[in-house]
Each structure stands twice: as C-alpha cells, then as structure tokens.
PDB file of C-alpha atoms and ligand atoms in Angstrom:
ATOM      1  CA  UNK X 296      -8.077  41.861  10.380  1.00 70.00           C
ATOM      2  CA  UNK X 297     -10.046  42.362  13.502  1.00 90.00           C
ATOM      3  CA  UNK X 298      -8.081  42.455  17.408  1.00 96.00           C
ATOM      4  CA  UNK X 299      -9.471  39.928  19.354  1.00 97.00           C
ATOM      5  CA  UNK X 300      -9.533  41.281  23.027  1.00 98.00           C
ATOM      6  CA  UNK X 301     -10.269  38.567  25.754  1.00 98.00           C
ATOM      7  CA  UNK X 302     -12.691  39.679  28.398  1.00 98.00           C
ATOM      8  CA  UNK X 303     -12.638  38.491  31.834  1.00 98.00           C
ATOM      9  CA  UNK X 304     -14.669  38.838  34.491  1.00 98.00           C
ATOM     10  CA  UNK X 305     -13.861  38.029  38.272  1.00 98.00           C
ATOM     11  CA  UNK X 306     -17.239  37.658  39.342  1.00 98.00           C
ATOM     12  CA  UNK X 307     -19.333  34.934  39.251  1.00 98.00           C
ATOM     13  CA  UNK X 308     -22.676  36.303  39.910  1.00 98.00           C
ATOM     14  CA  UNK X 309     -25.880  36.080  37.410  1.00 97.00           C
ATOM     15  CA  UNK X 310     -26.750  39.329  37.751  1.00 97.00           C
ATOM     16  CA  UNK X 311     -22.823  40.869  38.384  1.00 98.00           C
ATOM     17  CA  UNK X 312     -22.264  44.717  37.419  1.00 98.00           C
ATOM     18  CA  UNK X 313     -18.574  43.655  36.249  1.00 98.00           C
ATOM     19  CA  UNK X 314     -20.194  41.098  33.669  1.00 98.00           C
ATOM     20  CA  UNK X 315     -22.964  43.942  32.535  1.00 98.00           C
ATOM     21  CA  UNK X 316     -19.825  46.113  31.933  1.00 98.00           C
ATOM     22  CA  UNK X 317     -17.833  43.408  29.803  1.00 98.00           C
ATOM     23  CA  UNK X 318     -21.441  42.786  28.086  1.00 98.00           C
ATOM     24  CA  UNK X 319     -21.353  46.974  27.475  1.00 98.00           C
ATOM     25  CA  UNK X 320     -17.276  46.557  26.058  1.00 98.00           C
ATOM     26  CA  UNK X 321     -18.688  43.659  23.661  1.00 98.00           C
ATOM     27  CA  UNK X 322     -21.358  46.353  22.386  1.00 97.00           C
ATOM     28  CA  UNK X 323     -19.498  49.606  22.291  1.00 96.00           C
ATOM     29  CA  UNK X 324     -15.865  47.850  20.729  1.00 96.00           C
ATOM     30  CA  UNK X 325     -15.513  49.941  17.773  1.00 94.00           C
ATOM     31  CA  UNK X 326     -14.701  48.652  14.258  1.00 95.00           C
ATOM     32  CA  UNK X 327     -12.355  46.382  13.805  1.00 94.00           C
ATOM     33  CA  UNK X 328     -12.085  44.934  17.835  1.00 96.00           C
ATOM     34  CA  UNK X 329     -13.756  42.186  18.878  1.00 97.00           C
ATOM     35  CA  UNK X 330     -14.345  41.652  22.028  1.00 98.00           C
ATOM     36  CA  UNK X 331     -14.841  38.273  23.469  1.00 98.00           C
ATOM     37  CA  UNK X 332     -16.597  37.416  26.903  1.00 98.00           C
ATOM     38  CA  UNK X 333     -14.766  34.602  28.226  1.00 98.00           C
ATOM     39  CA  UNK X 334     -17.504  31.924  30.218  1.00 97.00           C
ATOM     40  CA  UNK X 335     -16.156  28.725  32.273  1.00 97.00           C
ATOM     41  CA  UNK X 336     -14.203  30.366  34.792  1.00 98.00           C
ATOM     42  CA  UNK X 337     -16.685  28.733  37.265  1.00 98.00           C
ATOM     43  CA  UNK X 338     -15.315  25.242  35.790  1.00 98.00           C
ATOM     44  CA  UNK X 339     -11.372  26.068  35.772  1.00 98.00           C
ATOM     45  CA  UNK X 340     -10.324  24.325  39.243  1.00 98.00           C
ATOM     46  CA  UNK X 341      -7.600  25.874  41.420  1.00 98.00           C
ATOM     47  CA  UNK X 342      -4.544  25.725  40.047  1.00 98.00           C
ATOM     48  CA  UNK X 343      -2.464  23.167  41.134  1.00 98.00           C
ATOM     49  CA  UNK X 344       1.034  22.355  39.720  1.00 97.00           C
ATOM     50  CA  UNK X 345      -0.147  18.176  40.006  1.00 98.00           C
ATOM     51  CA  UNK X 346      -2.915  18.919  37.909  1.00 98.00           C
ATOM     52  CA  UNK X 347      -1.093  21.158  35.233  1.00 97.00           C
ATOM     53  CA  UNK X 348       0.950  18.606  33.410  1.00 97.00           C
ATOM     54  CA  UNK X 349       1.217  18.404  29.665  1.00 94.00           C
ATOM     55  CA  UNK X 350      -1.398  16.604  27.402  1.00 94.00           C
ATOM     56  CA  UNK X 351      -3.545  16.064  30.851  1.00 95.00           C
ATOM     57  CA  UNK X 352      -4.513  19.217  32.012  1.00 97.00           C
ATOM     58  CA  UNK X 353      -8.114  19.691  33.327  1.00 98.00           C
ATOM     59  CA  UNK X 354     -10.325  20.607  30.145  1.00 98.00           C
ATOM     60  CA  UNK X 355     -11.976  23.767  31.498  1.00 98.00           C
ATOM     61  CA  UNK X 356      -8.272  25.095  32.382  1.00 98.00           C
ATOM     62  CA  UNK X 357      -7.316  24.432  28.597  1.00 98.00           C
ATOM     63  CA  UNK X 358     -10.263  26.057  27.373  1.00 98.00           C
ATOM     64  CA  UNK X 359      -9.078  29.036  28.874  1.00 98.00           C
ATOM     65  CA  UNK X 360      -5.398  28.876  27.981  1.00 98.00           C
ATOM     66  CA  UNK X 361      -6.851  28.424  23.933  1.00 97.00           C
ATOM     67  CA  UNK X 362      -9.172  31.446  24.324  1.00 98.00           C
ATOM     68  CA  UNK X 363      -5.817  33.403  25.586  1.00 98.00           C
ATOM     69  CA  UNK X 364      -3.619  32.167  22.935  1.00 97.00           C
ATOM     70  CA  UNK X 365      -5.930  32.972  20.742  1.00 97.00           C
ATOM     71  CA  UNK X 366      -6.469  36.623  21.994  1.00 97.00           C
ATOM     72  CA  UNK X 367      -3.974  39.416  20.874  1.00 97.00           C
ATOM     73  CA  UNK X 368      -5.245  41.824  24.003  1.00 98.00           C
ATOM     74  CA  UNK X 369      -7.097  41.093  26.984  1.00 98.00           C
ATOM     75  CA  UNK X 370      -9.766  43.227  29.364  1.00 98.00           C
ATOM     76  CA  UNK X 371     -10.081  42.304  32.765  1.00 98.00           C
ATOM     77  CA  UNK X 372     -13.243  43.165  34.921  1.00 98.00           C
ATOM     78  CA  UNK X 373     -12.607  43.251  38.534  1.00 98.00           C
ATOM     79  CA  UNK X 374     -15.262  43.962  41.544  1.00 98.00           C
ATOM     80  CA  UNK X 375     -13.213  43.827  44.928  1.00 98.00           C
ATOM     81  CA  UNK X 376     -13.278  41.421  47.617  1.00 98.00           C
ATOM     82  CA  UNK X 377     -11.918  42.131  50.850  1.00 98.00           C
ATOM     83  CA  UNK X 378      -9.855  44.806  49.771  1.00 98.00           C
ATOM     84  CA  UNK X 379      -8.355  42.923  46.628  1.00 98.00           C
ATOM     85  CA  UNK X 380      -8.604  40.962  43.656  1.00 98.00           C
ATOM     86  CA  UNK X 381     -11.527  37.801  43.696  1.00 98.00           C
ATOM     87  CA  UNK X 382      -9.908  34.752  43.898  1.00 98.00           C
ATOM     88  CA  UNK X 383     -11.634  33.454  40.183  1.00 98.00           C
ATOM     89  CA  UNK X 384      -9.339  35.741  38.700  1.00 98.00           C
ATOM     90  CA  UNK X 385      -6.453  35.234  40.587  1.00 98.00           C
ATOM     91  CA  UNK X 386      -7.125  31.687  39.499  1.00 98.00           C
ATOM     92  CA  UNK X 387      -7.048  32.638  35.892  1.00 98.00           C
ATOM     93  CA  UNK X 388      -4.061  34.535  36.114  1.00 98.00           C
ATOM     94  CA  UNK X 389      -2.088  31.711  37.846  1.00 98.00           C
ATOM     95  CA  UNK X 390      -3.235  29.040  34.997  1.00 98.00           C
ATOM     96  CA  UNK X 391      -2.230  31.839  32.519  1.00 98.00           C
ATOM     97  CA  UNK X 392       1.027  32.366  33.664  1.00 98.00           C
ATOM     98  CA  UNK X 393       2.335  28.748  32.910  1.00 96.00           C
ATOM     99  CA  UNK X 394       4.053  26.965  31.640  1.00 93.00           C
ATOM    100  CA  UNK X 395       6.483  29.109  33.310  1.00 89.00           C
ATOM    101  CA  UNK X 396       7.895  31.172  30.792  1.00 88.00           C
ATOM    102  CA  UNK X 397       5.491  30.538  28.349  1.00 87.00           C
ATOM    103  CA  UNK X 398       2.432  31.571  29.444  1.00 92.00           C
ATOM    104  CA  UNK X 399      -0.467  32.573  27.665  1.00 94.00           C
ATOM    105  CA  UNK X 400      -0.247  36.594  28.298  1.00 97.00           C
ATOM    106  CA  UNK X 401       2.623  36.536  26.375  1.00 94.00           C
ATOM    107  CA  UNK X 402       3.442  40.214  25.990  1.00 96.00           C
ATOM    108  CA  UNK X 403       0.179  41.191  25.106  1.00 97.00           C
ATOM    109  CA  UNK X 404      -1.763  44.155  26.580  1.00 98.00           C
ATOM    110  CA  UNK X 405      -3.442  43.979  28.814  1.00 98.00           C
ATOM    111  CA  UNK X 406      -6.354  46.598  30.588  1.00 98.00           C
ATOM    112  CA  UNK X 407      -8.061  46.065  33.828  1.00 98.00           C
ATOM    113  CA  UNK X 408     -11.321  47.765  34.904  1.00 98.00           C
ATOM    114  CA  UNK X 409     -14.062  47.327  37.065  1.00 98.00           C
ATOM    115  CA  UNK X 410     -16.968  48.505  39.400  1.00 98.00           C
ATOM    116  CA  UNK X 411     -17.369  47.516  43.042  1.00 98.00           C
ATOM    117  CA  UNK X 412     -20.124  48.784  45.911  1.00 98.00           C
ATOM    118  CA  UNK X 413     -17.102  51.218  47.504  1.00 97.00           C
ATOM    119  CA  UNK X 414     -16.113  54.296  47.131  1.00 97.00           C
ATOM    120  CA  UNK X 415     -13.417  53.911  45.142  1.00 97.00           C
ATOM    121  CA  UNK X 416     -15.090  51.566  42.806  1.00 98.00           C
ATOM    122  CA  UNK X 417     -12.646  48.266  43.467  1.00 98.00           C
ATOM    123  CA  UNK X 418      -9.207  50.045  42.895  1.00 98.00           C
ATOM    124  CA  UNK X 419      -7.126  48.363  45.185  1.00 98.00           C
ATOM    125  CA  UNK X 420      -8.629  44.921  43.631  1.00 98.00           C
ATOM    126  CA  UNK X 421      -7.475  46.778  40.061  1.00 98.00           C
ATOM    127  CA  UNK X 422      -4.588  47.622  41.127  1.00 98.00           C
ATOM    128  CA  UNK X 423      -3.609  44.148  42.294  1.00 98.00           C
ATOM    129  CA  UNK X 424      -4.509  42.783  39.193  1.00 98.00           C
ATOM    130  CA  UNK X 425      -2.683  45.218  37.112  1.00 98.00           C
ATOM    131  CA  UNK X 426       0.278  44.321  39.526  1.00 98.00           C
ATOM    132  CA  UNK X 427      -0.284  39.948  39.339  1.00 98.00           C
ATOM    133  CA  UNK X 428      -1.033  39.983  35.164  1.00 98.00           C
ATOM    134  CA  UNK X 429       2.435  42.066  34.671  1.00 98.00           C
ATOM    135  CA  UNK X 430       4.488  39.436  36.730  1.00 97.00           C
ATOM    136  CA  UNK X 431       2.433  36.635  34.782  1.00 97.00           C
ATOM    137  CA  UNK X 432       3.528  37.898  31.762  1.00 97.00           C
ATOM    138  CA  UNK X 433       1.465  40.119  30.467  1.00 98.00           C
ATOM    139  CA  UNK X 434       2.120  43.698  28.809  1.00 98.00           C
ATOM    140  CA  UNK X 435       0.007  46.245  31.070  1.00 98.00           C
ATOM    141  CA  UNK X 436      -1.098  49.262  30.225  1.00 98.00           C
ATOM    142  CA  UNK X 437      -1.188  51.123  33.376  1.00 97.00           C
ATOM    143  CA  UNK X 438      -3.209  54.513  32.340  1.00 96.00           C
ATOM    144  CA  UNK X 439      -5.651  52.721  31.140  1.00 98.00           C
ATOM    145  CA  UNK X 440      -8.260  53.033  34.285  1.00 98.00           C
ATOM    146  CA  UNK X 441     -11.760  52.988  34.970  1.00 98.00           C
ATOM    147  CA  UNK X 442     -13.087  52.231  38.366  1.00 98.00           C
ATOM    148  CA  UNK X 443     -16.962  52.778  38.911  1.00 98.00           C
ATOM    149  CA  UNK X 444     -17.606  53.559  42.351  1.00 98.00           C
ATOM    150  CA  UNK X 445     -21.319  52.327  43.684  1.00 98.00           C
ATOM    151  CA  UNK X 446     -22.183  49.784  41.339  1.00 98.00           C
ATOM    152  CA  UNK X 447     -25.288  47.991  43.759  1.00 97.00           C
ATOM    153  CA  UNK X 448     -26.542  51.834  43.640  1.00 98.00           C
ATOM    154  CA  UNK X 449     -25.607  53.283  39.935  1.00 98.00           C
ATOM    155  CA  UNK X 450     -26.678  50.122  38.020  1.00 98.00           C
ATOM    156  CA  UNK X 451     -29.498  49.301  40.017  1.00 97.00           C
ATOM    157  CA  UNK X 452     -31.936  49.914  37.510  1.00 96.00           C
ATOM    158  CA  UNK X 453     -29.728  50.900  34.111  1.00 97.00           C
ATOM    159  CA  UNK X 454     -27.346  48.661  32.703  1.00 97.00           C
ATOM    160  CA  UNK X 455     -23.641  50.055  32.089  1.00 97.00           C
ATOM    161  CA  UNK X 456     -24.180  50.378  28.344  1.00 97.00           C
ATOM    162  CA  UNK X 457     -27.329  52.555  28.872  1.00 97.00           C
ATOM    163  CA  UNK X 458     -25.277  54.890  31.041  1.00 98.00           C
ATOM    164  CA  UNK X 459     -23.889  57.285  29.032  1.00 98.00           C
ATOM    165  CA  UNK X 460     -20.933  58.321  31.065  1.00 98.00           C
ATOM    166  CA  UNK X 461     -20.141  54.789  31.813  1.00 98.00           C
ATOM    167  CA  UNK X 462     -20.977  53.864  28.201  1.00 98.00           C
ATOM    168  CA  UNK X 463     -18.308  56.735  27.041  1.00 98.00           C
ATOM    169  CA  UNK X 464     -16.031  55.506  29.051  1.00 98.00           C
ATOM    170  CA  UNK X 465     -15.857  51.830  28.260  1.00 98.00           C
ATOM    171  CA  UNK X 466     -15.355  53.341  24.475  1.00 97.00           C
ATOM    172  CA  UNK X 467     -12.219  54.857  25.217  1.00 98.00           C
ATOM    173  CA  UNK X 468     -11.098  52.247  27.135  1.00 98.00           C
ATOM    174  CA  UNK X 469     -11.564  49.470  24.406  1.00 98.00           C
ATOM    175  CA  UNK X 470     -10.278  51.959  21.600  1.00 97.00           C
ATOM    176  CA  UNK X 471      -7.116  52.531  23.433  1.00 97.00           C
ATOM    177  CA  UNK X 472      -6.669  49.285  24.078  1.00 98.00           C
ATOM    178  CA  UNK X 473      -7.261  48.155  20.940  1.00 97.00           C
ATOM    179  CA  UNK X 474      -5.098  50.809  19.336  1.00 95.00           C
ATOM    180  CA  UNK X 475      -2.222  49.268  21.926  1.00 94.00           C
ATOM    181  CA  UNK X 476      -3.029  45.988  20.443  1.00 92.00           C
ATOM    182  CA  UNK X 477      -2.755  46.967  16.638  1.00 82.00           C
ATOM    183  CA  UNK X 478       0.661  48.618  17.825  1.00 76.00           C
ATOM    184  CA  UNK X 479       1.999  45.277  19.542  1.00 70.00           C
ATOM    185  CA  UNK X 480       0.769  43.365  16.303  1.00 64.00           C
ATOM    186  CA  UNK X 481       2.881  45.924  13.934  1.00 64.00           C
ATOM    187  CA  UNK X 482       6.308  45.532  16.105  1.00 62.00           C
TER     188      UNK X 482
HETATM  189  C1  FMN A 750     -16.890  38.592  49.640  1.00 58.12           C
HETATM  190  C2  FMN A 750     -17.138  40.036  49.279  1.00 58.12           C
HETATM  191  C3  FMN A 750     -16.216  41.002  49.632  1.00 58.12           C
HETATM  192  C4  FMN A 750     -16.415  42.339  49.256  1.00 58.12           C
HETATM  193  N1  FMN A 750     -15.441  43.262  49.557  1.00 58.12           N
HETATM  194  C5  FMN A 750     -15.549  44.510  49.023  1.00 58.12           C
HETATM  195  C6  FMN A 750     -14.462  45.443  49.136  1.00 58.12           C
HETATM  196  O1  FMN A 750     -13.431  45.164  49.709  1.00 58.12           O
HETATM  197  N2  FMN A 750     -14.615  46.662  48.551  1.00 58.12           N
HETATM  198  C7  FMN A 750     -15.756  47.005  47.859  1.00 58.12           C
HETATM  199  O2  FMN A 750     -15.826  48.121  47.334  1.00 58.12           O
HETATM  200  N3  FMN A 750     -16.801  46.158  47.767  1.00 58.12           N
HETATM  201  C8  FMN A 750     -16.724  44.911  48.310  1.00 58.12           C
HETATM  202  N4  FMN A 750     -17.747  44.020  48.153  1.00 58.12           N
HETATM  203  C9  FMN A 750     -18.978  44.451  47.470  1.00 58.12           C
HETATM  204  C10 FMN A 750     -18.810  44.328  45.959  1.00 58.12           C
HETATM  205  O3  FMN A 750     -18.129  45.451  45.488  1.00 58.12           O
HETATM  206  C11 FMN A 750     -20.198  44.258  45.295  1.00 58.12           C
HETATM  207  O4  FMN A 750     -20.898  43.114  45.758  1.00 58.12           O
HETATM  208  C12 FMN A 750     -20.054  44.231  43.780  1.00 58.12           C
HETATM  209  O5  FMN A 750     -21.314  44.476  43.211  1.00 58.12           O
HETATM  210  C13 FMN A 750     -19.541  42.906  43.288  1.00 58.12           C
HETATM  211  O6  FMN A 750     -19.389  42.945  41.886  1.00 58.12           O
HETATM  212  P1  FMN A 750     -20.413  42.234  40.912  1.00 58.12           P
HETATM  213  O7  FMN A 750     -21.648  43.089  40.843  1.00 58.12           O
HETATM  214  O8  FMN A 750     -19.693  42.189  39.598  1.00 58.12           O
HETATM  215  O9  FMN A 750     -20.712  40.860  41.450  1.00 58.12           O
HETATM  216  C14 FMN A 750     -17.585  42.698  48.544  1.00 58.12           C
HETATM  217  C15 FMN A 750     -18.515  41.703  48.198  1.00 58.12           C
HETATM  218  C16 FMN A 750     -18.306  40.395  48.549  1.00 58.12           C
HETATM  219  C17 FMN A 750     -19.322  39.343  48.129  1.00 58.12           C
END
C-alpha cells in the first residue's frame, strides 16, 4: 500500500520556488510514496472559530481537512516572510488543528522544508512551522531539514528537480519521511 504524504506549500505565487520544490518531491518520491500537492489554499478563508462549526464549515476549509485526513504524512514547503512563517500556512495549520483535540495532524509526521531569497534559505520561517504543526498536533520530525538559501538566484533558470544537489536532497528527505510514515502505520 502506498504512503500518501500531503504537500503544502506557503506560497501563493505562479511561478514560487517552494511550489517547483513540492513539484520536484512529487517526481523524485520513491516507490511506494505518493506525494500529493495540495491546491486551494488561496480559497481556505482565515480561520475563524464563527465560521468553523460542524456540518457548515466553509467548503475550501473542508477540502483541506479531507486531503489531511486522508494523508498518513505531510511535507510542508515554507519561503519566509518577514522573518517567519507566511500567513497561508499559518492559516492551514490553524484549520488543521481543530476541532480541538481532534485535528487533522493527528500524530502523523510531519517534515518541513523550504527555499527563501536569504541566506539562510527561510529557517527561522521553518523553524516556526516545525514549532506551530507540533502544538497543532502533529508528529514532527525535527532532523529532517532542508533549507535552500538564494532561491530568486539558484532557480532562476533550473528548476529544483533539474538541480542535482537539490534534487538529491529532496530524495532523502521524502524517503525518510516516508520510512517515518511506514513506521507510524506499523505501531
Ligand atoms: C512579504 C515578503 C517578505 C519576505 N521576507 C523574507 C525574509 O524574511 N527572509 C527571506 O529570506 N526572504 C524573504 N522574502 C523573499 C522570499 O524569500 C522570496 O520572495 C522567495 O522566493 C519566496 O518564495 P517563493 O519563490 O516560493 O514565492 C520575502 C518576500 C516577501 C514577498
């Protein structure tokens, strides 16, 4: 049976180097991982406990919470904003994490990457996220890292998956995570 690993991506951009890199995890995810680009965060509207109430909640926000429950792992893409995490996937996180309790993440690993113009390729915004998805519920795996520093510069002209370094890495990253997700099934 194949892991299905929910990819999300906190930028909204057409031409966004975090979506290219989810695009790369979709191609590289080796046998037996699926990975899964999630599209409508654009749609899902702030969360807002008025809005969230059962059999009536907004359809682009349940969209989202059926591709999670559906997902046994999920890989986050995060550029960096002002020093931390866009607010898209802060959204996401906060309409994941309810109902309180029973949220969507639901013990389930979870990986967070990304690529941002800085030097340190977005890590603060990583880190954040790491930090928000683990209080929302969800099982993080916290050496799993990859922050591309330079991404208006390095992917410029090459996509991530025709960069071999880049490409290499995303490998690993989905393997392990998908190797975490296999284990989390089994237990
Ligand atoms: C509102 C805004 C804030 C930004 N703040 C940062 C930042 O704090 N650190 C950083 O490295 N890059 C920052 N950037 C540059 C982004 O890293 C760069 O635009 C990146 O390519 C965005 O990711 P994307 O290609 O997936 O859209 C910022 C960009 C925007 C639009």
């Amino acid at each position: 049976m194949s892991v299905r690993i929910l990819a999300l991506v906190g930028s909204l951009r057409a031409g966004s180097h975090n979506r290219q890199l989810a695009e790369a995890a979709v191609k590289l995810a080796p046998e037996g991982a699926d990975v899964v680009l999630f599209e409508g965060l654009a749609d899902v509207p702030f969360y807002n406990e008025d809005i969230d109430v059962e059999g009536n909640v907004p359809a682009p926000a349940a969209k989202l919470r059926e591709a999670a429950q559906a997902a046994d792992a999920f890989l986050f893409f995060s550029p960096e904003y002002n020093g931390t995490i866009p607010a898209v996937l802060k959204n996401a996180i906060d309409w994941l994490s309810r109902p309180f309790g029973a949220g969507a993440f639901g013990g389930k690993p979870v990986a967070v990457v990304g690529t941002a113009y800085g030097q340190f390729g977005g890590v603060w915004a990583q880190d954040d996220t790491r930090k928000s998805v683990g209080i929302a519920g969800g099982k993080v795996i916290e050496d799993i890292k990859l922050s591309i520093p330079g991404s208006v510069v390095r992917f410029a002209e090459t996509h991530p998956a025709d960069d071999a370094e880049v490409a290499a890495q995303l490998t690993e990253v989905v393997t392990r995570l998908h190797g975490h997700a296999g284990e989390t099934a089994a237990a």
